[in-house]
Coordinates of C-alpha atoms in Angstrom, one line a residue:
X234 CA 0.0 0.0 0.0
X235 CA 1.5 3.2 -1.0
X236 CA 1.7 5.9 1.4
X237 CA 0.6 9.7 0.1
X238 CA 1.9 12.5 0.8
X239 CA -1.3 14.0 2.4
X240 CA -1.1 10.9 4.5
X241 CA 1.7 11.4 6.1
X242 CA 1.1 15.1 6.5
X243 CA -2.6 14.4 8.3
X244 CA -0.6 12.0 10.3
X245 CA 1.8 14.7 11.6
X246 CA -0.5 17.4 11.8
X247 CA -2.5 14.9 14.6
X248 CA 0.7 14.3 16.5
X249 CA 1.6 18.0 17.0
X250 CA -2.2 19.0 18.1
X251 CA -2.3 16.3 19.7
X252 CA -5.8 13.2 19.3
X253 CA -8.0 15.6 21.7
X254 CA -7.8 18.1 19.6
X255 CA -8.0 16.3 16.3
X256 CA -8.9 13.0 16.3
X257 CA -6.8 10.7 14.3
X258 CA -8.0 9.3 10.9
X259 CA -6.7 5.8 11.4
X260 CA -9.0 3.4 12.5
X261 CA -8.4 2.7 16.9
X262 CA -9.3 -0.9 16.6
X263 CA -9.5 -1.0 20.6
X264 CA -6.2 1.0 20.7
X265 CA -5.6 4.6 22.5
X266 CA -6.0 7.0 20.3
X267 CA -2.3 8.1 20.7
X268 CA -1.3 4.8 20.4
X269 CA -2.7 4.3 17.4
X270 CA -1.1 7.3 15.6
X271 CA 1.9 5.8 16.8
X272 CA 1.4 2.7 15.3
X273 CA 0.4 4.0 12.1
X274 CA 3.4 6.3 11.9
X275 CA 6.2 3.9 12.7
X276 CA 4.0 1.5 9.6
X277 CA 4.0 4.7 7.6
X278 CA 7.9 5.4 7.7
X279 CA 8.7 1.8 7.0
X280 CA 6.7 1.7 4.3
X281 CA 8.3 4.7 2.7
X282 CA 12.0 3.4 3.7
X283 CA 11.2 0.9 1.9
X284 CA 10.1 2.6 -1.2
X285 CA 12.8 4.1 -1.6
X286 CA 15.4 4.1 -4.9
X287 CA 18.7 4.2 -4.4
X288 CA 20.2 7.7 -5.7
X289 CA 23.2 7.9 -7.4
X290 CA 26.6 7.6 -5.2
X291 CA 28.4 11.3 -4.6
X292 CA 31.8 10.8 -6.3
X293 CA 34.5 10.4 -3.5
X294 CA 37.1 13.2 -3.2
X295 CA 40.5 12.7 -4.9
X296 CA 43.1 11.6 -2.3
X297 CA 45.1 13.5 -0.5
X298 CA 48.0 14.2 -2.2
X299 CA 51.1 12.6 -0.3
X300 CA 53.5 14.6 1.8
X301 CA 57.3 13.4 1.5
X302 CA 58.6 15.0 4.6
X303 CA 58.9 13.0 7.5
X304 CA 56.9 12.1 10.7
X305 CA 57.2 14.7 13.5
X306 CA 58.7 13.1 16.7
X307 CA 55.9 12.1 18.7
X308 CA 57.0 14.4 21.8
X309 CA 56.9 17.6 19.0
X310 CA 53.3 16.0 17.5
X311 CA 52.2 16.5 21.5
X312 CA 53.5 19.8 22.0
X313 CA 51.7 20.7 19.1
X314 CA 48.2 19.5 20.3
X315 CA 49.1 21.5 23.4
X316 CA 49.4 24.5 21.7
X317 CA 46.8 24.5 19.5
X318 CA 44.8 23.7 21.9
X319 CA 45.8 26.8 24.6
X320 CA 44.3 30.0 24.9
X321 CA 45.9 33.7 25.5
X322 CA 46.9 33.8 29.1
X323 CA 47.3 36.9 31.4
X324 CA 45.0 38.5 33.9
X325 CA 44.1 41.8 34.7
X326 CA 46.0 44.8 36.4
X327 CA 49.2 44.0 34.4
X328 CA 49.6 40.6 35.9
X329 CA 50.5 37.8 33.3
X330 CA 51.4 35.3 36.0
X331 CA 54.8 32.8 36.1
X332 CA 53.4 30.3 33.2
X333 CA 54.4 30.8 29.4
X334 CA 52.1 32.4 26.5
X335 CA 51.8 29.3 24.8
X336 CA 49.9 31.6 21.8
X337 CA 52.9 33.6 21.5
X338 CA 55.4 30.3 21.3
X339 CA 52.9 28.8 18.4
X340 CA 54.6 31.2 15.8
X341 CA 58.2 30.2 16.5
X342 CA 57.4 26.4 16.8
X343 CA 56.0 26.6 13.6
X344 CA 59.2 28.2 11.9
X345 CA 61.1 25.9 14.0
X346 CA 59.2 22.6 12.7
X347 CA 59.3 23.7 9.1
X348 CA 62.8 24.4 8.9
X349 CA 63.6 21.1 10.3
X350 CA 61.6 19.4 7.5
X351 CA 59.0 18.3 9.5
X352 CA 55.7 17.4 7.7
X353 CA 52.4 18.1 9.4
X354 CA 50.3 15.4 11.4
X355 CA 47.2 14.3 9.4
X356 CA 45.0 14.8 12.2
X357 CA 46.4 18.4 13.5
X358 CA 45.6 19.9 9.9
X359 CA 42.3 20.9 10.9
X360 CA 43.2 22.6 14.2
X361 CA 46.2 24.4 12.2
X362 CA 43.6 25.7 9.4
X363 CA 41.6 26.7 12.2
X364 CA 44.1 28.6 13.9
X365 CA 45.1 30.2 10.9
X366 CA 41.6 31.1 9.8
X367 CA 41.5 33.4 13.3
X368 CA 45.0 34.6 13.0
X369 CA 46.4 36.3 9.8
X370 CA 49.8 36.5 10.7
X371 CA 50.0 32.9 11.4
X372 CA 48.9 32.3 7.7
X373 CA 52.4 32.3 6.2
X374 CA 54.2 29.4 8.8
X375 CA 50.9 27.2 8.8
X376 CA 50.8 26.8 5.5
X377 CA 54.3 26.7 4.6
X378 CA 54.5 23.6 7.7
X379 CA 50.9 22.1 7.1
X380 CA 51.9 21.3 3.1
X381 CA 49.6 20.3 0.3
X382 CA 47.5 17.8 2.1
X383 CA 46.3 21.4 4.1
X384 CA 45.6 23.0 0.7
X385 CA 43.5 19.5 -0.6
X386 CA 41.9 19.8 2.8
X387 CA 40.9 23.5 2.3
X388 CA 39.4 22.8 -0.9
X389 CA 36.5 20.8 1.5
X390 CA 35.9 23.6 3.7
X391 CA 34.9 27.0 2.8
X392 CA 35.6 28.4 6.0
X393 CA 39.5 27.5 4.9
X394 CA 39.5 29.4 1.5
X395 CA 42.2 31.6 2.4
X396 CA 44.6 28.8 2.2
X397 CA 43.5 28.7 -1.8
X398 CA 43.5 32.2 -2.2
X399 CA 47.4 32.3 -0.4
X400 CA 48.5 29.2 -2.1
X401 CA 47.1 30.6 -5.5
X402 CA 49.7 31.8 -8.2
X403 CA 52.6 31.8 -5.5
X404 CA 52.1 28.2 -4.0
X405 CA 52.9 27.9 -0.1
X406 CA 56.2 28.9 -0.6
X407 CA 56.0 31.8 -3.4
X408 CA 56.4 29.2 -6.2
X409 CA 54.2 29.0 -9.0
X410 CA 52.0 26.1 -10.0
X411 CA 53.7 23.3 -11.6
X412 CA 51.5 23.6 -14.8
X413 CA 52.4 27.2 -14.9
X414 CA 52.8 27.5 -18.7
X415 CA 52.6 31.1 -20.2
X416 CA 48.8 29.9 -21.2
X417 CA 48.3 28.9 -17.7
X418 CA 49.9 31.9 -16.5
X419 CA 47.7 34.6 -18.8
X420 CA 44.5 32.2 -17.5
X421 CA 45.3 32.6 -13.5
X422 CA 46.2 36.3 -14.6
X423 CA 43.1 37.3 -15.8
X424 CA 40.7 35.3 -14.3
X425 CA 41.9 34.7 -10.4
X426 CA 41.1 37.0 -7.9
X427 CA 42.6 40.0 -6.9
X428 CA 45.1 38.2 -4.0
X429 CA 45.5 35.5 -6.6
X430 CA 46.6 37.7 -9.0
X431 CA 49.4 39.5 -6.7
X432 CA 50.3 36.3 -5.7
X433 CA 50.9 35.3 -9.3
X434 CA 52.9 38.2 -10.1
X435 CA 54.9 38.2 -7.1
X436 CA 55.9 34.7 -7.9
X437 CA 56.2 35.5 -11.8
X438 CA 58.5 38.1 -10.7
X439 CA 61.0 36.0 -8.6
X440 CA 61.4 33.4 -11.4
X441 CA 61.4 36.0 -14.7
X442 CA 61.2 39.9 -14.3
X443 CA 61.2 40.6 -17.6
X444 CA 57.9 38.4 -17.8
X445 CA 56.5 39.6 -14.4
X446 CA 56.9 43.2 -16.1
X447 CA 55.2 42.1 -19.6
X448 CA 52.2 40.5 -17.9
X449 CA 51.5 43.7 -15.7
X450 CA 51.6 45.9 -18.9
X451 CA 49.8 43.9 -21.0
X452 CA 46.1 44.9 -18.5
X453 CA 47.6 47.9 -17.1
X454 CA 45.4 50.6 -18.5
X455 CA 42.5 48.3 -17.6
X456 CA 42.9 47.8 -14.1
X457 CA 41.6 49.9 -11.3
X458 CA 43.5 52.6 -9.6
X459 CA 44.2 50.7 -6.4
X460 CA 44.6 47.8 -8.1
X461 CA 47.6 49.4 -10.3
X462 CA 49.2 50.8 -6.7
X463 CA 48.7 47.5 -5.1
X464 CA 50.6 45.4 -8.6
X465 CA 53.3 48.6 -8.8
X466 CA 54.2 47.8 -5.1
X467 CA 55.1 44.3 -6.2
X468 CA 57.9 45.8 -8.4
X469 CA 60.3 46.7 -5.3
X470 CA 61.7 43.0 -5.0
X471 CA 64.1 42.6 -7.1
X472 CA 63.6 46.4 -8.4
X473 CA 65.8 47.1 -11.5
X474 CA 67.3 49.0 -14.4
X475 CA 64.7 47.5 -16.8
X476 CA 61.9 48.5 -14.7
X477 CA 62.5 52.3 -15.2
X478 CA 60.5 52.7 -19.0
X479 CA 57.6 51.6 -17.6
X480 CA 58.0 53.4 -14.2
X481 CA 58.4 56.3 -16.2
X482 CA 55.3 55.9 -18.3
X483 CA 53.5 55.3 -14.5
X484 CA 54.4 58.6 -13.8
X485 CA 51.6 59.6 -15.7
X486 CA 49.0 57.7 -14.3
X487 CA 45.4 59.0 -13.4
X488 CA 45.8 58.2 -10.1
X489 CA 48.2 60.3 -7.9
X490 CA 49.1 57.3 -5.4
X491 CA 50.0 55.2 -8.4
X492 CA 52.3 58.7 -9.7
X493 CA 53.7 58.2 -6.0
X494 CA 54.8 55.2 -6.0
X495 CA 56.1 54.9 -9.3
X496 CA 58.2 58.1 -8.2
X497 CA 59.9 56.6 -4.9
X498 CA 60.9 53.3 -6.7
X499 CA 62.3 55.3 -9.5
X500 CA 64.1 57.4 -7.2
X501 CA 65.5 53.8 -5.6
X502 CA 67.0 53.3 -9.1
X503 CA 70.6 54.7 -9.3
X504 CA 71.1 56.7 -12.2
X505 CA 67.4 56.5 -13.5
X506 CA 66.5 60.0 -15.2
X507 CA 63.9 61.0 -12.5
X508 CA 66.8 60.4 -9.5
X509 CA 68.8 63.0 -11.8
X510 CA 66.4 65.4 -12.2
X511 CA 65.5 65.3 -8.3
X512 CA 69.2 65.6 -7.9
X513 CA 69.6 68.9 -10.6
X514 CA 66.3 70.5 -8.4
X515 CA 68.3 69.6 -4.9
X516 CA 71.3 71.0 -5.2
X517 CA 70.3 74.2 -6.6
X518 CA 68.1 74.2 -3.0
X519 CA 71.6 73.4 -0.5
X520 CA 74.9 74.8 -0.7
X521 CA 78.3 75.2 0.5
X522 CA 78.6 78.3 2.4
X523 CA 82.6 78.8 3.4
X524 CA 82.4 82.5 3.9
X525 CA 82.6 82.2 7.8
X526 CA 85.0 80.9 10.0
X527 CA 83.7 77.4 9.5
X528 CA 82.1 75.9 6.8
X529 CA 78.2 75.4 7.1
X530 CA 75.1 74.1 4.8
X531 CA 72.9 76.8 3.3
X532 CA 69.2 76.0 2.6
X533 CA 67.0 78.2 -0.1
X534 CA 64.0 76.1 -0.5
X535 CA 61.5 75.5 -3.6
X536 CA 59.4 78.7 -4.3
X537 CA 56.7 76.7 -5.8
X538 CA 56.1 73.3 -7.2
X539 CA 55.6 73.6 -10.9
X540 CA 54.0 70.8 -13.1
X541 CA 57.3 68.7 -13.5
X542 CA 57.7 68.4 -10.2
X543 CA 54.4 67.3 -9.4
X544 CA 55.0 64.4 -12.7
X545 CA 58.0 63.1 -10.8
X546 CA 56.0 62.9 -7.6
X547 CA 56.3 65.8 -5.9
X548 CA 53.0 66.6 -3.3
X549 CA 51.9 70.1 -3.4
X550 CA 49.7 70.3 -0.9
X551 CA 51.6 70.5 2.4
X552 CA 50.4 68.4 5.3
X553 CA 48.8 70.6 7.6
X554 CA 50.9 72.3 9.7
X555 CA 54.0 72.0 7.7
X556 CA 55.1 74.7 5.3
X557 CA 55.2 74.3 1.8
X558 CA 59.0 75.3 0.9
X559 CA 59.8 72.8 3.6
X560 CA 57.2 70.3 2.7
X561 CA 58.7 70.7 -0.7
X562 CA 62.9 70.4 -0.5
X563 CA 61.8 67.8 1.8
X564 CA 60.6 65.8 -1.1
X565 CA 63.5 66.6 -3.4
X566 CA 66.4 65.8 -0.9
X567 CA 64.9 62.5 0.0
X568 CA 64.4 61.3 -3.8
X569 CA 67.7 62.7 -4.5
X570 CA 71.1 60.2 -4.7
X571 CA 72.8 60.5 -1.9
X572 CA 76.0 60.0 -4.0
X573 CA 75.6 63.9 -4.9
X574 CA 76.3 65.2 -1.1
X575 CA 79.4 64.9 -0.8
X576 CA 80.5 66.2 -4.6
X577 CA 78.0 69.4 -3.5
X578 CA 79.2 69.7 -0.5
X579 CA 83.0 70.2 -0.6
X580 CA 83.9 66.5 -0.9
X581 CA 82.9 65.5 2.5
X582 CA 82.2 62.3 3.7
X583 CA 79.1 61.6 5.0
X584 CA 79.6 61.8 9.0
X585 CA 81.6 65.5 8.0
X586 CA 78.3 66.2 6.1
X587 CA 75.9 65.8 9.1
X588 CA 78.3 67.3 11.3
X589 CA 78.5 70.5 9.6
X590 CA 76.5 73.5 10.6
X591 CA 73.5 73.8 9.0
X592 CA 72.2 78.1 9.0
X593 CA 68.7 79.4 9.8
X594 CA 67.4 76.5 11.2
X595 CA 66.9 74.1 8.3
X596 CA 68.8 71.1 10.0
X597 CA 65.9 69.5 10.8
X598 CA 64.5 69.2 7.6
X599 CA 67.3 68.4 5.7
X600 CA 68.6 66.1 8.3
X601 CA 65.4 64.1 8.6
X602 CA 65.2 64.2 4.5
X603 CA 68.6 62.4 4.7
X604 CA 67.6 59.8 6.5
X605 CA 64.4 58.9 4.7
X606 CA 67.0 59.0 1.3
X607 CA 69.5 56.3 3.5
X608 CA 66.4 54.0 3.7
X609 CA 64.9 54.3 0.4
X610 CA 68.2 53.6 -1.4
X611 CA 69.3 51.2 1.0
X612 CA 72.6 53.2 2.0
X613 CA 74.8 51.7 5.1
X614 CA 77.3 54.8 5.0
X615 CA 75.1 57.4 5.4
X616 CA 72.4 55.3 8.0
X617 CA 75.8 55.2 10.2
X618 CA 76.5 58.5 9.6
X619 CA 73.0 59.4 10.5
X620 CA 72.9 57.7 13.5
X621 CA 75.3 58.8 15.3
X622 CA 77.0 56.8 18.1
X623 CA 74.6 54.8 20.0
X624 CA 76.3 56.3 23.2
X625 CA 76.0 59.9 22.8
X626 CA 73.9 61.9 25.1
X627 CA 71.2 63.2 22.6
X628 CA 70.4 59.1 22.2
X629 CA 70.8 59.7 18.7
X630 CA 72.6 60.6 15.7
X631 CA 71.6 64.4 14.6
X632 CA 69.4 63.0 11.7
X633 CA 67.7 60.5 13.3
X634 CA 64.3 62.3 14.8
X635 CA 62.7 59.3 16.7
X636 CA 63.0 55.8 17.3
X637 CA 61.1 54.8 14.7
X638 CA 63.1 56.5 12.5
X639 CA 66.3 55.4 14.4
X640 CA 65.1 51.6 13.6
X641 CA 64.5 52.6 9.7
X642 CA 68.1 53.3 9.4
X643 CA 69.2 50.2 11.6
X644 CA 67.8 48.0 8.9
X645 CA 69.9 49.2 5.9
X646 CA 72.9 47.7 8.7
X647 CA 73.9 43.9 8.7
X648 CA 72.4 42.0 11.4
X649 CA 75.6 42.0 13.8
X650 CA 76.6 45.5 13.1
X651 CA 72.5 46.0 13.9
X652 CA 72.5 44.2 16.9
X653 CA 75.6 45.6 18.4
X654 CA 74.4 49.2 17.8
X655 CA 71.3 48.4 19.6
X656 CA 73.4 46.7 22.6
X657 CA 75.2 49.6 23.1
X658 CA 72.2 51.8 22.8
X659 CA 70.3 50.1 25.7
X660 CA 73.5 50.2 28.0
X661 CA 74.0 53.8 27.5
X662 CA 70.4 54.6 27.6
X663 CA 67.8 52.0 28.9
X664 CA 65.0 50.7 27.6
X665 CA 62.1 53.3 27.4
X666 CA 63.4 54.0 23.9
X667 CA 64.4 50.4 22.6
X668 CA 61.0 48.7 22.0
X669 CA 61.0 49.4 18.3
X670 CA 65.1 49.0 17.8
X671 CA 64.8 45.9 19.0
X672 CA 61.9 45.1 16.9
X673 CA 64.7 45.0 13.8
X674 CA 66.7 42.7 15.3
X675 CA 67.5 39.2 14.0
X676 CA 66.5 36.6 16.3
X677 CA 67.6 34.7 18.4
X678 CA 69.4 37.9 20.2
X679 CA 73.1 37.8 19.7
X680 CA 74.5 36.9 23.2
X681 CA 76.0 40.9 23.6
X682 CA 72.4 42.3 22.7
X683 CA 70.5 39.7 25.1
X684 CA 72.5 40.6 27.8
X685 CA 72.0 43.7 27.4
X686 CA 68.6 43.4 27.8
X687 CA 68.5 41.9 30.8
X688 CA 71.1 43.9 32.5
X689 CA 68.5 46.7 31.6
X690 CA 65.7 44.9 33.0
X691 CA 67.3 44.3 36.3
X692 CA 68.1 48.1 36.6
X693 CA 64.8 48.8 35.6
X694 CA 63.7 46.3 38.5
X695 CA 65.9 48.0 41.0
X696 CA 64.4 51.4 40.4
X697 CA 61.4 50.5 42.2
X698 CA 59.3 50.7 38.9
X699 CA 56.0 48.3 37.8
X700 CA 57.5 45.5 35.4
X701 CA 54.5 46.1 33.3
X702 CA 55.9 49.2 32.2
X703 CA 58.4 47.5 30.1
X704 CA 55.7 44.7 29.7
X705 CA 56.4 45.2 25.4
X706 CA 60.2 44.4 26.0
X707 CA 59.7 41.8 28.4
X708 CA 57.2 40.0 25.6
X709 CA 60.1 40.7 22.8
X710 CA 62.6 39.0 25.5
X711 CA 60.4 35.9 25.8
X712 CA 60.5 35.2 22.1
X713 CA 64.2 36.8 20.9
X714 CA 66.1 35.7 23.8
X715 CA 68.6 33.4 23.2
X716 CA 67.3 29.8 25.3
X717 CA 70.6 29.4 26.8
X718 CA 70.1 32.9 28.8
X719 CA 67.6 31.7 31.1
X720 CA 70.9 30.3 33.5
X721 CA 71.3 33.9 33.9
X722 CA 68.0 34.8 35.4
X723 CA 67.9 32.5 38.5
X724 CA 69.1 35.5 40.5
X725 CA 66.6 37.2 39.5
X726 CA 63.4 35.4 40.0
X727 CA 63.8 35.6 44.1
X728 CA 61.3 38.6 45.5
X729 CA 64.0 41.2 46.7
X730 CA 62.9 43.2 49.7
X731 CA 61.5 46.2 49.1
X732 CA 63.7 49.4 49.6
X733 CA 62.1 53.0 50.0
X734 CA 61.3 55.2 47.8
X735 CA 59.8 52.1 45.5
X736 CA 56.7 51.3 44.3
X737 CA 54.0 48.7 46.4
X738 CA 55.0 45.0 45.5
X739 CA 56.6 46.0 42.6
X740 CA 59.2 43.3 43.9
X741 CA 56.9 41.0 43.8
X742 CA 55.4 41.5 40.2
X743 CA 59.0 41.9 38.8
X744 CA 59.6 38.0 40.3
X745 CA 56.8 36.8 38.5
X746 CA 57.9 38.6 35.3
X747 CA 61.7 36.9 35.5
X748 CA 59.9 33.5 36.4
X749 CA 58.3 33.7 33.4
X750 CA 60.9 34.6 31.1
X751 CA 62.9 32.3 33.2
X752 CA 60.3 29.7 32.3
X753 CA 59.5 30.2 28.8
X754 CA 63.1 30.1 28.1
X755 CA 63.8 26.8 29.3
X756 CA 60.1 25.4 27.5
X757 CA 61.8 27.0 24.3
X758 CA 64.9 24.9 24.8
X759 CA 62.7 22.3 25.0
X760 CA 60.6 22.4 22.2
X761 CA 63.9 22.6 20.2
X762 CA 65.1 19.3 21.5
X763 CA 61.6 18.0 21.1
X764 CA 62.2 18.9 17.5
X765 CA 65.5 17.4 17.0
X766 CA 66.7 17.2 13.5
X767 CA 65.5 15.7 10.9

């Protein structure tokens, strides 16, 4: 006996209004009324079970693709569970208590892992997506550590299209696809999305330039404005001679950003024609003035900002409260060669350049123009020069306004020279400036620059201060520090007893603070030997 559609649906509509209310259509036969709906429903679903066809079988998934790197150790494979599994730690009033951030470690293990050549466990992939999916800046280690069975497992999930969209073009690691013939290539150009398509270029540009370049020309006038800025900015890798026709031709773009940028890498080009004519237009602006008893720098800045300046990316319109002739010979001296100073000025080298008086109060300017120049061109000379010894009692070189421009010019330094510069700055001067200098550092710390660090914490910590007000440096210390410092912290984990003049428990808090560092030191070493070598 078939069962109809309206039967079943009178057959619900009974149980939900229950038999009171409407009595039921099947015949009771001596049964309870609710009983008998009962009956006639559990007869009614086998009945249409059993009626049933078969439907056609959803194609399995393709396999996994397989994953040639070896097993992690099974200690690593259960630290690994641990920390995806932990939560951001810390309580409230500045207190972060004795135990690691295992968040924070997650980052590092992850480098660690994949540089050992460590494939990913099969059953952490979804747990790494995860994380990844809720943290953008782990994007980059997951997927480079997870490998392609991550990226077939992404292609399940929608939640885990980002891993596509990354692996798009560039592959995890900033290759391109293995079937990336020129067809395939003009295919993923022109019809992947936007991140694919920087991806794709970015990788394109590693592997050919002169290709990189072609492909980016070839939809140029097409694209939209911050599209063109966002492609341009992909130029500055491996920035060259050959790029400067079509920087040139960018320089009359529609869009000013797009004029901007094509202006700042030209002027990164030595001896491109726009770094020559920002050179003519700076020099006419500073001079030699050797009149007086000792030789200073003489400003007369830009009287106006005429078309030609404007096509090789000059800004009119000053910011607001900045003058325009300074806004302006700003712009020129920083897009200028630096290679023309010393020529201009009298044949001096750079640290006799920023030494030298400067008249009417343009040092600022011109100084702080200079050091923009040593970081756009990349220029270790006049960056040291700039910067001034990292012991002098201004903190800083003349040029250097800041710290954040102080750590701009560190990074045009190797990383010893970097990290030895910083040492000596925190020795002579603490740490209230360091945060972002240390920020450029290479890690681990170099042994001089860690204990450096330290020794600065434990003056801090005998000053009577809160620890919490160095809380930034102490989080930079519990990743950068080298492991094998924590044998130098035992001292400093005891409570001392507080002295006058200090803050309430500050003793206390500062303890905790070392037992931490202390402790997520020595869990650092650990993972490491967890991790072994492959």
């Amino acid at each position: 006996m078939a069962v109809t559609a309206s039967d079943w649906e009178d057959l619900v509509t009974t149980a939900l209004l229950g038999t009171e209310r409407r009595p039921p259509a099947v015949p009771a036969d001596g049964r309870d009324a609710p009983v008998a709906v009962l009956d006639e429903a559990a007869q009614q679903t086998l009945r249409r079970r059993a009626g049933l066809r078969p439907a056609q079988a959803v194609p399995l998934p393709r396999p996994a693709p397989p994953d040639p790197r070896p097993p992690l150790p099974p200690a690593a494979a259960r630290r690994l569970s641990v920390l995806l599994t932990a939560r951001p730690g810390g309580g409230g009033g500045g207190r972060r208590g004795t135990a690691p951030d295992l968040v924070e470690l997650l980052p590092q293990w992850l480098a660690l892992a994949d540089e050992r050549g460590y494939a990913a466990p099969p059953e952490a992939l979804p747990a790494l997506l995860e994380a990844a999916r809720g943290r953008t800046d782990l994007r980059p280690a997951v997927l480079s550590f997870a490998g392609p069975r991550a990226l077939w497992l992404a292609g399940l999930n929608p939640e885990w299209r980002f891993a596509l969209r990354a692996a798009s073009g560039g592959g995890r690691e900033g290759r391109l696809p293995a079937d990336a013939g020129p067809e395939r290539v003009r295919e993923l150009w022109e019809e992947g999305l936007f991140a694919e398509r920087v991806a794709l270029l970015s990788a394109l540009r590693d592997r050919d330039p002169a290709a990189a370049r072609a492909l980016l020309e070839s939809t140029w006038t097409t694209e939209r404005a911050e599209d063109r800025l966002m492609f341009l900015d992909s130029l500055r890798a491996g920035l060259c001679a050959q790029d400067e026709p079509f920087l040139e031709r960018a320089l009359a773009d529609r869009s000013r950003n797009v004029r901007a940028t094509a202006a700042e890498l030209l002027s990164a080009l030595p001896g491109s024609a726009l770094s020559l004519r920002m050179a003519a237009r700076a020099v006419s602006c500073v001079a030699l003035d050797r009149t007086g008893a000792d030789p200073c720098i003489v400003v007369e800045a830009p009287h106006a900002c005429d078309a030609e300046m404007e096509r090789d990316g000059v800004v009119a319109k000053a910011p607001s409260g900045r003058g325009e002739r300074s806004w302006w010979l700003g712009q020129l001296v920083e897009a200028a060669p630096l290679a023309t100073w010393p020529e201009r000025l009298g044949g001096h080298t750079p640290e006799e350049i920023v030494a030298l008086e400067v008249a009417d109060g343009w040092e600022g300017e011109l100084h702080a123009a200079w050091c923009r120049a040593a970081v756009r061109q990349a220029d270790a000379a006049w960056a040291r020069a700039l910067l001034g010894s990292p012991s002098a009692p201004e903190a800083a070189g003349p040029g250097a306004v800041g710290p954040a421009q102080r750590a701009k010019l560190l990074t045009t330094l190797g990383e010893e020279e970097r990290a030895a510069w910083v040492a000596e700055f925190i020795a002579a001067h603490g740490l209230s400036e360091a945060f972002q200098l240390l920020g450029v550092c290479a890690v681990p710390w170099s042994a001089p620059l860690g204990q450096a660090v330290v020794d600065a914490l434990d003056i801090a910590r005998d000053a009577g201060s809160y620890p919490w007000s160095f809380s930034g440096v102490m989080g930079l210390a519990e990743r950068c520090l080298d492991p094998a410092e924590a044998n130098r912290l035992a001292p400093l984990t005891a409570t001392p007893a507080e002295a006058e003049n200090t803050a309430p428990g500050a003793g206390g808090y500062w303890s905790e603070a070392f037992q931490r560092l202390d402790s997520t030191l020595r869990l650092r070493a650990t993972m490491a030997e967890e991790l072994g070598a492959a």
